[in-house]
C-alpha cells in the first residue's frame, strides 16, 4: 500500500500551481474567488428551495438577432442580405411581420405556450463592437465610457445576499464570469462537480494527488482563455481577482482547498442524487442545462446560475453555423423547461439570454455578418409577461448608426426588472437609480 504524501510533498504540489505569482490564472475560480462565507447559514429569503431562480445564458460571440427573430417582410432586411435573408416561406411565423428562424421550433413552441418573451432592439448608447469591451459592459451594466470593477450580479450578491450560502451564484465554465465580480467574492465556477473534489490534504492517497495535478495545470494555462474556450465563451468572461487572506499564498491555497472540498462535496452529492425528468439532446450546452436542472431539483440554494453557448461570431459561412447553434439552444432550452415542469419548479425559474452585440444589417462578402449593436433578448419561464416587447428598430439606411440598428431598449432596464420583480432586490444600487425597469412579470 502506498504511503500518503508528506506535507512537504503536498506543499510542493500546491507550489506547482503558483506560477510566477499570477494567482488569477493559477487558481481555479472555484477556489480563488469564493468561500469567504463558507460556514455561514443562508439568510431566509435569500437562498433556499422555495426561492426564485435566475438562469443567465450568454450567447457568446455576438448573435445575429435579425436572423433569429426575422423581420421577413422588411424590404431593407431582404435587400441587405441577398443570400442570408430568410423569406416568409422559411420562417416559423409569429405574426405578419416576424418569425423565428426555422431551427427554433423548440423556442417557437415555448412562445406559443406563453412561456417566452422577446425584447426587440436591446442595447446601450454609444455601442462598442469589441467582444471584450462590450461583454464587459453587459457584465458590469456600465456606461460605454465608464469602467466598473464589479459585475451587476456581483453587486446583487453584495447588496442582497450577505450571509448567503457560497453557492448562491453558480457558473458553469472554466472561469468565473465578470458579472459575478463582487466586493465580497461569492459564487462557484465549475465545469463538472466531480472535477472539483480535491482529496483531503491529510488523508489523500498519492494517486489522488497525481490525478488532481493535471486539472490544476489545465486551470492554470492561459491558453484556455483563447481557442480552447471558444465554445464555452470563457475567453471573454474571466475575472481578475486578488487574494487578501492573511498568511502566504501557499497557506491560503491549502486552507481554501479544504474549504472547497466541503462545498464541492455538497454540489456533487446533490448532482448525483437528483434525477432529470426529461431526455436532453447530446451537446455541451444541453449537458450544462441538464446539470442546472438536477441541482435545482436537488435543492441547491442557488439564486443565480450562469452559463454560455459560444460560437456566434459568424463572419464567414453564417447560414450553416448559425443554424446549428440555434438548433442546439432551441432543443436544449425546450427540454430544460419541460424538465422544470416535471419537477414542479417551472414557476420558480426565469431564464434570460443575452449576447454582447448583434450583427450588421448588411451581410459581408464572405457569406457572414460583422459586429453590430442592438439585438433581441429572450426570457423564458412560467411566470413572465410573454410575447413581443419593445420597438423594433428601423432598418432603413438613413436610420442606422454606422450600419447598425439603433437600440430601443436599454439592457439595464431589463436587468432592473429582473432584480426588482424576480429576485426581489432594490435595483438602484446595482444598475443605477435612473434606470426604469421594464415589466417582466
GROMACS .gro file of C-alpha atoms in nm:
model
  441
    1UNK     CA    1   0.000   0.000   0.000
    2UNK     CA    2   0.133   0.341  -0.090
    3UNK     CA    3   0.209   0.583   0.189
    4UNK     CA    4   0.019   0.912   0.191
    5UNK     CA    5   0.228   1.204   0.066
    6UNK     CA    6   0.404   1.410   0.328
    7UNK     CA    7   0.319   1.771   0.400
    8UNK     CA    8   0.631   1.865   0.206
    9UNK     CA    9   0.503   1.672  -0.098
   10UNK     CA   10   0.163   1.835  -0.070
   11UNK     CA   11   0.315   2.179  -0.042
   12UNK     CA   12   0.535   2.112  -0.346
   13UNK     CA   13   0.224   2.008  -0.537
   14UNK     CA   14   0.048   2.331  -0.446
   15UNK     CA   15   0.360   2.533  -0.522
   16UNK     CA   16   0.347   2.397  -0.877
   17UNK     CA   17   0.014   2.575  -0.919
   18UNK     CA   18   0.160   2.913  -0.822
   19UNK     CA   19   0.339   3.015  -1.140
   20UNK     CA   20   0.510   3.350  -1.122
   21UNK     CA   21   0.267   3.474  -0.858
   22UNK     CA   22  -0.010   3.504  -1.118
   23UNK     CA   23  -0.283   3.377  -0.891
   24UNK     CA   24  -0.558   3.491  -1.122
   25UNK     CA   25  -0.451   3.227  -1.373
   26UNK     CA   26  -0.314   2.958  -1.145
   27UNK     CA   27  -0.608   2.909  -0.915
   28UNK     CA   28  -0.939   2.772  -1.036
   29UNK     CA   29  -1.205   3.035  -0.989
   30UNK     CA   30  -1.386   2.778  -0.777
   31UNK     CA   31  -1.103   2.806  -0.524
   32UNK     CA   32  -0.977   3.160  -0.553
   33UNK     CA   33  -1.288   3.372  -0.574
   34UNK     CA   34  -1.543   3.214  -0.344
   35UNK     CA   35  -1.600   3.083   0.007
   36UNK     CA   36  -1.532   3.378   0.231
   37UNK     CA   37  -1.864   3.287   0.387
   38UNK     CA   38  -1.832   2.909   0.362
   39UNK     CA   39  -1.961   2.832   0.709
   40UNK     CA   40  -2.246   3.082   0.710
   41UNK     CA   41  -2.609   2.980   0.706
   42UNK     CA   42  -2.816   3.110   0.420
   43UNK     CA   43  -3.035   3.405   0.512
   44UNK     CA   44  -3.406   3.339   0.493
   45UNK     CA   45  -3.547   3.478   0.172
   46UNK     CA   46  -3.205   3.489   0.007
   47UNK     CA   47  -3.145   3.125  -0.077
   48UNK     CA   48  -3.341   2.809  -0.029
   49UNK     CA   49  -3.550   2.555  -0.209
   50UNK     CA   50  -3.851   2.785  -0.243
   51UNK     CA   51  -3.676   3.098  -0.372
   52UNK     CA   52  -3.696   3.227  -0.726
   53UNK     CA   53  -3.402   3.142  -0.952
   54UNK     CA   54  -3.240   3.324  -1.243
   55UNK     CA   55  -3.056   3.133  -1.515
   56UNK     CA   56  -2.845   3.374  -1.724
   57UNK     CA   57  -2.728   3.245  -2.062
   58UNK     CA   58  -2.472   3.430  -2.273
   59UNK     CA   59  -2.477   3.369  -2.648
   60UNK     CA   60  -2.108   3.443  -2.677
   61UNK     CA   61  -1.965   3.591  -2.994
   62UNK     CA   62  -2.247   3.823  -3.096
   63UNK     CA   63  -2.571   3.657  -3.207
   64UNK     CA   64  -2.730   3.772  -3.534
   65UNK     CA   65  -3.066   3.883  -3.398
   66UNK     CA   66  -3.206   3.967  -3.741
   67UNK     CA   67  -3.178   3.603  -3.850
   68UNK     CA   68  -3.305   3.480  -3.513
   69UNK     CA   69  -3.629   3.677  -3.484
   70UNK     CA   70  -3.668   3.750  -3.852
   71UNK     CA   71  -3.843   4.061  -3.996
   72UNK     CA   72  -3.929   3.855  -4.302
   73UNK     CA   73  -4.141   4.124  -4.475
   74UNK     CA   74  -3.891   4.408  -4.424
   75UNK     CA   75  -3.760   4.525  -4.761
   76UNK     CA   76  -3.444   4.674  -4.607
   77UNK     CA   77  -3.363   4.341  -4.444
   78UNK     CA   78  -3.428   4.146  -4.764
   79UNK     CA   79  -3.221   4.375  -4.985
   80UNK     CA   80  -2.927   4.398  -4.742
   81UNK     CA   81  -2.892   4.019  -4.724
   82UNK     CA   82  -2.926   3.872  -5.072
   83UNK     CA   83  -2.813   3.523  -4.966
   84UNK     CA   84  -2.866   3.525  -4.587
   85UNK     CA   85  -3.217   3.671  -4.563
   86UNK     CA   86  -3.491   3.427  -4.463
   87UNK     CA   87  -3.818   3.454  -4.653
   88UNK     CA   88  -4.173   3.418  -4.531
   89UNK     CA   89  -4.195   3.060  -4.650
   90UNK     CA   90  -3.892   2.961  -4.443
   91UNK     CA   91  -3.956   3.113  -4.101
   92UNK     CA   92  -4.181   2.995  -3.818
   93UNK     CA   93  -4.425   3.284  -3.826
   94UNK     CA   94  -4.526   3.473  -3.514
   95UNK     CA   95  -4.738   3.728  -3.698
   96UNK     CA   96  -4.747   3.910  -4.030
   97UNK     CA   97  -4.411   4.076  -3.962
   98UNK     CA   98  -4.185   3.847  -3.757
   99UNK     CA   99  -4.094   3.482  -3.749
  100UNK     CA  100  -3.849   3.251  -3.575
  101UNK     CA  101  -3.552   3.105  -3.759
  102UNK     CA  102  -3.663   2.761  -3.887
  103UNK     CA  103  -3.417   2.589  -3.650
  104UNK     CA  104  -3.600   2.734  -3.347
  105UNK     CA  105  -3.902   2.503  -3.337
  106UNK     CA  106  -3.848   2.434  -2.967
  107UNK     CA  107  -3.843   2.804  -2.881
  108UNK     CA  108  -4.145   2.866  -3.104
  109UNK     CA  109  -4.334   2.602  -2.906
  110UNK     CA  110  -4.242   2.779  -2.581
  111UNK     CA  111  -4.350   3.111  -2.730
  112UNK     CA  112  -4.685   2.968  -2.841
  113UNK     CA  113  -4.736   2.827  -2.490
  114UNK     CA  114  -4.687   3.170  -2.332
  115UNK     CA  115  -4.353   3.075  -2.177
  116UNK     CA  116  -4.124   3.309  -2.373
  117UNK     CA  117  -4.081   3.684  -2.406
  118UNK     CA  118  -3.885   3.857  -2.684
  119UNK     CA  119  -3.748   4.209  -2.636
  120UNK     CA  120  -3.662   4.385  -2.961
  121UNK     CA  121  -3.368   4.620  -3.013
  122UNK     CA  122  -3.184   4.574  -2.684
  123UNK     CA  123  -2.853   4.756  -2.646
  124UNK     CA  124  -2.696   5.068  -2.496
  125UNK     CA  125  -2.582   5.417  -2.605
  126UNK     CA  126  -2.253   5.454  -2.793
  127UNK     CA  127  -2.217   5.081  -2.863
  128UNK     CA  128  -1.876   4.919  -2.862
  129UNK     CA  129  -1.804   4.650  -3.122
  130UNK     CA  130  -1.517   4.483  -2.937
  131UNK     CA  131  -1.607   4.141  -2.798
  132UNK     CA  132  -1.409   4.207  -2.482
  133UNK     CA  133  -1.527   4.558  -2.406
  134UNK     CA  134  -1.891   4.503  -2.499
  135UNK     CA  135  -1.902   4.186  -2.291
  136UNK     CA  136  -1.756   4.385  -2.002
  137UNK     CA  137  -2.030   4.647  -2.043
  138UNK     CA  138  -2.303   4.383  -2.037
  139UNK     CA  139  -2.146   4.202  -1.741
  140UNK     CA  140  -2.097   4.516  -1.531
  141UNK     CA  141  -2.403   4.713  -1.651
  142UNK     CA  142  -2.177   5.013  -1.704
  143UNK     CA  143  -2.196   5.302  -1.947
  144UNK     CA  144  -1.983   5.263  -2.259
  145UNK     CA  145  -1.739   5.530  -2.136
  146UNK     CA  146  -1.709   5.401  -1.779
  147UNK     CA  147  -1.524   5.104  -1.635
  148UNK     CA  148  -1.682   4.921  -1.342
  149UNK     CA  149  -1.483   4.686  -1.124
  150UNK     CA  150  -1.776   4.474  -1.011
  151UNK     CA  151  -2.039   4.285  -1.208
  152UNK     CA  152  -2.410   4.352  -1.191
  153UNK     CA  153  -2.475   4.012  -1.033
  154UNK     CA  154  -2.179   4.065  -0.800
  155UNK     CA  155  -2.343   4.386  -0.682
  156UNK     CA  156  -2.664   4.189  -0.634
  157UNK     CA  157  -2.473   3.941  -0.417
  158UNK     CA  158  -2.316   4.227  -0.219
  159UNK     CA  159  -2.643   4.414  -0.165
  160UNK     CA  160  -2.899   4.138  -0.127
  161UNK     CA  161  -2.722   3.813  -0.038
  162UNK     CA  162  -2.498   3.887   0.261
  163UNK     CA  163  -2.459   3.576   0.473
  164UNK     CA  164  -2.591   3.353   0.196
  165UNK     CA  165  -2.458   3.009   0.112
  166UNK     CA  166  -2.145   3.035  -0.109
  167UNK     CA  167  -2.338   2.857  -0.384
  168UNK     CA  168  -2.582   3.149  -0.413
  169UNK     CA  169  -2.422   3.202  -0.755
  170UNK     CA  170  -2.302   2.915  -0.972
  171UNK     CA  171  -2.134   2.950  -1.311
  172UNK     CA  172  -2.079   2.655  -1.541
  173UNK     CA  173  -1.749   2.704  -1.719
  174UNK     CA  174  -1.374   2.732  -1.673
  175UNK     CA  175  -1.380   3.088  -1.539
  176UNK     CA  176  -1.592   3.295  -1.306
  177UNK     CA  177  -1.789   3.541  -1.521
  178UNK     CA  178  -1.716   3.907  -1.471
  179UNK     CA  179  -2.085   3.951  -1.393
  180UNK     CA  180  -2.013   3.774  -1.060
  181UNK     CA  181  -1.724   4.004  -0.957
  182UNK     CA  182  -1.810   4.146  -0.613
  183UNK     CA  183  -1.661   4.330  -0.316
  184UNK     CA  184  -1.705   4.011  -0.115
  185UNK     CA  185  -1.630   3.732  -0.364
  186UNK     CA  186  -1.926   3.499  -0.378
  187UNK     CA  187  -2.013   3.212  -0.606
  188UNK     CA  188  -1.881   2.893  -0.758
  189UNK     CA  189  -1.745   2.824  -1.106
  190UNK     CA  190  -1.723   2.466  -1.228
  191UNK     CA  191  -1.748   2.251  -1.537
  192UNK     CA  192  -1.829   1.923  -1.367
  193UNK     CA  193  -1.877   1.860  -0.991
  194UNK     CA  194  -1.653   1.554  -0.998
  195UNK     CA  195  -1.355   1.762  -1.119
  196UNK     CA  196  -1.362   1.984  -0.812
  197UNK     CA  197  -1.338   1.722  -0.543
  198UNK     CA  198  -0.981   1.750  -0.414
  199UNK     CA  199  -0.872   1.477  -0.177
  200UNK     CA  200  -0.822   1.551   0.192
  201UNK     CA  201  -0.490   1.727   0.247
  202UNK     CA  202  -0.426   1.496   0.541
  203UNK     CA  203  -0.555   1.165   0.409
  204UNK     CA  204  -0.515   1.188   0.033
  205UNK     CA  205  -0.360   0.891  -0.139
  206UNK     CA  206  -0.067   0.962  -0.367
  207UNK     CA  207  -0.260   0.866  -0.681
  208UNK     CA  208  -0.540   1.106  -0.584
  209UNK     CA  209  -0.293   1.391  -0.567
  210UNK     CA  210  -0.145   1.293  -0.902
  211UNK     CA  211  -0.487   1.282  -1.067
  212UNK     CA  212  -0.564   1.630  -0.939
  213UNK     CA  213  -0.245   1.782  -1.078
  214UNK     CA  214  -0.345   1.784  -1.448
  215UNK     CA  215  -0.668   1.955  -1.352
  216UNK     CA  216  -0.488   2.237  -1.173
  217UNK     CA  217  -0.236   2.266  -1.455
  218UNK     CA  218  -0.516   2.298  -1.709
  219UNK     CA  219  -0.692   2.560  -1.499
  220UNK     CA  220  -0.361   2.745  -1.479
  221UNK     CA  221  -0.299   2.753  -1.853
  222UNK     CA  222  -0.366   3.096  -2.008
  223UNK     CA  223  -0.428   2.914  -2.337
  224UNK     CA  224  -0.763   2.805  -2.201
  225UNK     CA  225  -0.873   3.166  -2.234
  226UNK     CA  226  -0.830   3.161  -2.612
  227UNK     CA  227  -0.902   2.885  -2.862
  228UNK     CA  228  -0.980   2.611  -2.612
  229UNK     CA  229  -1.251   2.823  -2.450
  230UNK     CA  230  -1.432   2.929  -2.767
  231UNK     CA  231  -1.732   2.706  -2.718
  232UNK     CA  232  -1.780   2.797  -2.353
  233UNK     CA  233  -1.738   3.170  -2.408
  234UNK     CA  234  -1.496   3.174  -2.116
  235UNK     CA  235  -1.234   3.368  -2.307
  236UNK     CA  236  -1.425   3.690  -2.259
  237UNK     CA  237  -1.561   3.641  -1.906
  238UNK     CA  238  -1.253   3.597  -1.690
  239UNK     CA  239  -1.233   3.793  -1.367
  240UNK     CA  240  -0.903   3.932  -1.246
  241UNK     CA  241  -0.907   3.881  -0.873
  242UNK     CA  242  -0.667   3.915  -0.583
  243UNK     CA  243  -0.616   3.720  -0.265
  244UNK     CA  244  -0.648   3.921   0.052
  245UNK     CA  245  -0.647   3.640   0.307
  246UNK     CA  246  -0.383   3.665   0.580
  247UNK     CA  247  -0.074   3.448   0.552
  248UNK     CA  248   0.114   3.334   0.247
  249UNK     CA  249  -0.050   3.247  -0.081
  250UNK     CA  250   0.052   2.885  -0.026
  251UNK     CA  251  -0.116   2.877   0.315
  252UNK     CA  252  -0.422   3.026   0.153
  253UNK     CA  253  -0.420   2.754  -0.113
  254UNK     CA  254  -0.409   2.477   0.145
  255UNK     CA  255  -0.676   2.641   0.359
  256UNK     CA  256  -0.907   2.709   0.065
  257UNK     CA  257  -0.867   2.361  -0.081
  258UNK     CA  258  -1.010   2.218   0.241
  259UNK     CA  259  -1.298   2.465   0.235
  260UNK     CA  260  -1.363   2.399  -0.131
  261UNK     CA  261  -1.397   2.027  -0.069
  262UNK     CA  262  -1.686   2.090   0.171
  263UNK     CA  263  -1.884   2.281  -0.089
  264UNK     CA  264  -1.783   2.061  -0.383
  265UNK     CA  265  -1.894   1.752  -0.191
  266UNK     CA  266  -2.229   1.922  -0.139
  267UNK     CA  267  -2.269   2.001  -0.510
  268UNK     CA  268  -2.156   1.653  -0.611
  269UNK     CA  269  -2.397   1.488  -0.368
  270UNK     CA  270  -2.692   1.690  -0.498
  271UNK     CA  271  -2.597   1.630  -0.862
  272UNK     CA  272  -2.578   1.256  -0.801
  273UNK     CA  273  -2.897   1.214  -0.600
  274UNK     CA  274  -3.128   1.425  -0.818
  275UNK     CA  275  -3.264   1.286  -1.144
  276UNK     CA  276  -3.363   1.461  -1.463
  277UNK     CA  277  -3.719   1.411  -1.580
  278UNK     CA  278  -3.662   1.480  -1.949
  279UNK     CA  279  -3.437   1.339  -2.221
  280UNK     CA  280  -3.180   1.601  -2.323
  281UNK     CA  281  -3.016   1.627  -2.666
  282UNK     CA  282  -2.645   1.548  -2.696
  283UNK     CA  283  -2.448   1.873  -2.671
  284UNK     CA  284  -2.230   2.053  -2.418
  285UNK     CA  285  -2.486   2.330  -2.377
  286UNK     CA  286  -2.764   2.078  -2.320
  287UNK     CA  287  -2.546   1.895  -2.067
  288UNK     CA  288  -2.497   2.220  -1.876
  289UNK     CA  289  -2.871   2.285  -1.863
  290UNK     CA  290  -2.920   1.924  -1.759
  291UNK     CA  291  -2.685   1.975  -1.464
  292UNK     CA  292  -2.859   2.300  -1.367
  293UNK     CA  293  -3.194   2.118  -1.368
  294UNK     CA  294  -3.053   1.845  -1.142
  295UNK     CA  295  -2.911   2.097  -0.897
  296UNK     CA  296  -3.243   2.281  -0.883
  297UNK     CA  297  -3.429   1.953  -0.830
  298UNK     CA  298  -3.186   1.856  -0.555
  299UNK     CA  299  -3.243   2.179  -0.362
  300UNK     CA  300  -2.907   2.353  -0.406
  301UNK     CA  301  -2.971   2.702  -0.260
  302UNK     CA  302  -2.856   2.887  -0.572
  303UNK     CA  303  -3.030   3.207  -0.681
  304UNK     CA  304  -2.830   3.269  -1.000
  305UNK     CA  305  -2.693   3.016  -1.247
  306UNK     CA  306  -2.472   3.139  -1.531
  307UNK     CA  307  -2.375   2.952  -1.846
  308UNK     CA  308  -2.285   3.030  -2.202
  309UNK     CA  309  -2.305   2.891  -2.552
  310UNK     CA  310  -2.022   3.007  -2.775
  311UNK     CA  311  -1.963   3.028  -3.148
  312UNK     CA  312  -2.185   3.318  -3.255
  313UNK     CA  313  -1.908   3.523  -3.419
  314UNK     CA  314  -2.033   3.438  -3.767
  315UNK     CA  315  -1.811   3.641  -4.001
  316UNK     CA  316  -1.797   3.367  -4.264
  317UNK     CA  317  -2.037   3.097  -4.383
  318UNK     CA  318  -2.304   3.202  -4.136
  319UNK     CA  319  -2.600   3.002  -4.266
  320UNK     CA  320  -2.481   2.660  -4.156
  321UNK     CA  321  -2.305   2.751  -3.831
  322UNK     CA  322  -2.582   2.981  -3.712
  323UNK     CA  323  -2.845   2.719  -3.784
  324UNK     CA  324  -2.653   2.458  -3.580
  325UNK     CA  325  -2.620   2.693  -3.283
  326UNK     CA  326  -2.986   2.791  -3.289
  327UNK     CA  327  -3.097   2.429  -3.322
  328UNK     CA  328  -2.881   2.344  -3.021
  329UNK     CA  329  -3.018   2.614  -2.794
  330UNK     CA  330  -3.374   2.556  -2.911
  331UNK     CA  331  -3.377   2.184  -2.837
  332UNK     CA  332  -3.184   2.222  -2.511
  333UNK     CA  333  -3.398   2.507  -2.377
  334UNK     CA  334  -3.725   2.336  -2.465
  335UNK     CA  335  -3.610   2.021  -2.285
  336UNK     CA  336  -3.491   2.223  -1.984
  337UNK     CA  337  -3.830   2.390  -1.946
  338UNK     CA  338  -4.007   2.053  -1.974
  339UNK     CA  339  -3.773   1.914  -1.709
  340UNK     CA  340  -3.852   2.202  -1.474
  341UNK     CA  341  -4.224   2.149  -1.532
  342UNK     CA  342  -4.196   1.782  -1.443
  343UNK     CA  343  -4.007   1.877  -1.124
  344UNK     CA  344  -4.270   2.132  -1.025
  345UNK     CA  345  -4.010   2.410  -1.042
  346UNK     CA  346  -4.119   2.575  -1.366
  347UNK     CA  347  -4.269   2.882  -1.199
  348UNK     CA  348  -3.962   2.936  -0.981
  349UNK     CA  349  -3.714   2.973  -1.266
  350UNK     CA  350  -3.658   3.261  -1.508
  351UNK     CA  351  -3.411   3.215  -1.795
  352UNK     CA  352  -3.252   3.520  -1.957
  353UNK     CA  353  -3.041   3.514  -2.275
  354UNK     CA  354  -2.811   3.792  -2.392
  355UNK     CA  355  -2.530   3.849  -2.640
  356UNK     CA  356  -2.257   4.114  -2.629
  357UNK     CA  357  -2.391   4.264  -2.951
  358UNK     CA  358  -2.591   4.181  -3.263
  359UNK     CA  359  -2.468   4.187  -3.622
  360UNK     CA  360  -2.467   4.442  -3.903
  361UNK     CA  361  -2.779   4.470  -4.118
  362UNK     CA  362  -2.582   4.417  -4.438
  363UNK     CA  363  -2.417   4.082  -4.497
  364UNK     CA  364  -2.048   4.080  -4.584
  365UNK     CA  365  -1.868   3.934  -4.885
  366UNK     CA  366  -1.790   3.608  -4.702
  367UNK     CA  367  -2.146   3.493  -4.651
  368UNK     CA  368  -2.147   3.618  -4.294
  369UNK     CA  369  -2.217   3.926  -4.086
  370UNK     CA  370  -1.989   4.158  -3.892
  371UNK     CA  371  -2.007   4.301  -3.540
  372UNK     CA  372  -2.315   4.514  -3.484
  373UNK     CA  373  -2.509   4.666  -3.198
  374UNK     CA  374  -2.871   4.614  -3.089
  375UNK     CA  375  -3.021   4.264  -3.082
  376UNK     CA  376  -3.314   4.082  -2.917
  377UNK     CA  377  -3.311   3.941  -2.565
  378UNK     CA  378  -3.516   3.639  -2.462
  379UNK     CA  379  -3.680   3.546  -2.133
  380UNK     CA  380  -3.828   3.203  -2.057
  381UNK     CA  381  -4.037   3.084  -1.765
  382UNK     CA  382  -4.375   3.002  -1.620
  383UNK     CA  383  -4.436   3.343  -1.464
  384UNK     CA  384  -4.346   3.616  -1.711
  385UNK     CA  385  -4.511   3.862  -1.944
  386UNK     CA  386  -4.497   3.667  -2.272
  387UNK     CA  387  -4.493   3.789  -2.630
  388UNK     CA  388  -4.306   4.053  -2.830
  389UNK     CA  389  -4.195   4.365  -2.643
  390UNK     CA  390  -4.013   4.684  -2.727
  391UNK     CA  391  -3.998   4.878  -3.051
  392UNK     CA  392  -3.829   4.704  -3.341
  393UNK     CA  393  -3.555   4.941  -3.469
  394UNK     CA  394  -3.573   5.084  -3.819
  395UNK     CA  395  -3.354   4.910  -4.076
  396UNK     CA  396  -3.369   5.197  -4.326
  397UNK     CA  397  -3.013   5.304  -4.417
  398UNK     CA  398  -3.078   5.663  -4.306
  399UNK     CA  399  -3.178   5.542  -3.959
  400UNK     CA  400  -2.880   5.315  -3.896
  401UNK     CA  401  -2.581   5.403  -3.679
  402UNK     CA  402  -2.267   5.306  -3.871
  403UNK     CA  403  -2.461   5.031  -4.043
  404UNK     CA  404  -2.628   4.901  -3.726
  405UNK     CA  405  -2.984   4.920  -3.593
  406UNK     CA  406  -3.015   5.170  -3.309
  407UNK     CA  407  -3.113   5.032  -2.972
  408UNK     CA  408  -3.468   5.098  -2.849
  409UNK     CA  409  -3.446   4.919  -2.512
  410UNK     CA  410  -3.156   4.970  -2.269
  411UNK     CA  411  -3.042   4.629  -2.146
  412UNK     CA  412  -3.011   4.766  -1.793
  413UNK     CA  413  -3.386   4.825  -1.780
  414UNK     CA  414  -3.436   4.452  -1.829
  415UNK     CA  415  -3.178   4.382  -1.559
  416UNK     CA  416  -3.366   4.621  -1.330
  417UNK     CA  417  -3.694   4.443  -1.398
  418UNK     CA  418  -3.537   4.107  -1.319
  419UNK     CA  419  -3.378   4.238  -1.000
  420UNK     CA  420  -3.690   4.404  -0.864
  421UNK     CA  421  -3.969   4.180  -0.986
  422UNK     CA  422  -3.798   3.841  -0.985
  423UNK     CA  423  -3.508   3.846  -0.740
  424UNK     CA  424  -3.688   4.098  -0.514
  425UNK     CA  425  -3.387   4.324  -0.478
  426UNK     CA  426  -3.354   4.701  -0.499
  427UNK     CA  427  -3.212   4.768  -0.844
  428UNK     CA  428  -3.091   5.123  -0.767
  429UNK     CA  429  -2.754   5.032  -0.607
  430UNK     CA  430  -2.698   4.765  -0.871
  431UNK     CA  431  -2.779   4.923  -1.208
  432UNK     CA  432  -2.849   5.282  -1.103
  433UNK     CA  433  -3.144   5.476  -0.966
  434UNK     CA  434  -3.215   5.640  -1.303
  435UNK     CA  435  -3.281   5.308  -1.479
  436UNK     CA  436  -3.652   5.241  -1.516
  437UNK     CA  437  -3.732   4.869  -1.501
  438UNK     CA  438  -3.938   4.703  -1.771
  439UNK     CA  439  -4.233   4.491  -1.663
  440UNK     CA  440  -4.128   4.130  -1.693
  441UNK     CA  441  -4.396   3.952  -1.487
   0.00000   0.00000   0.00000
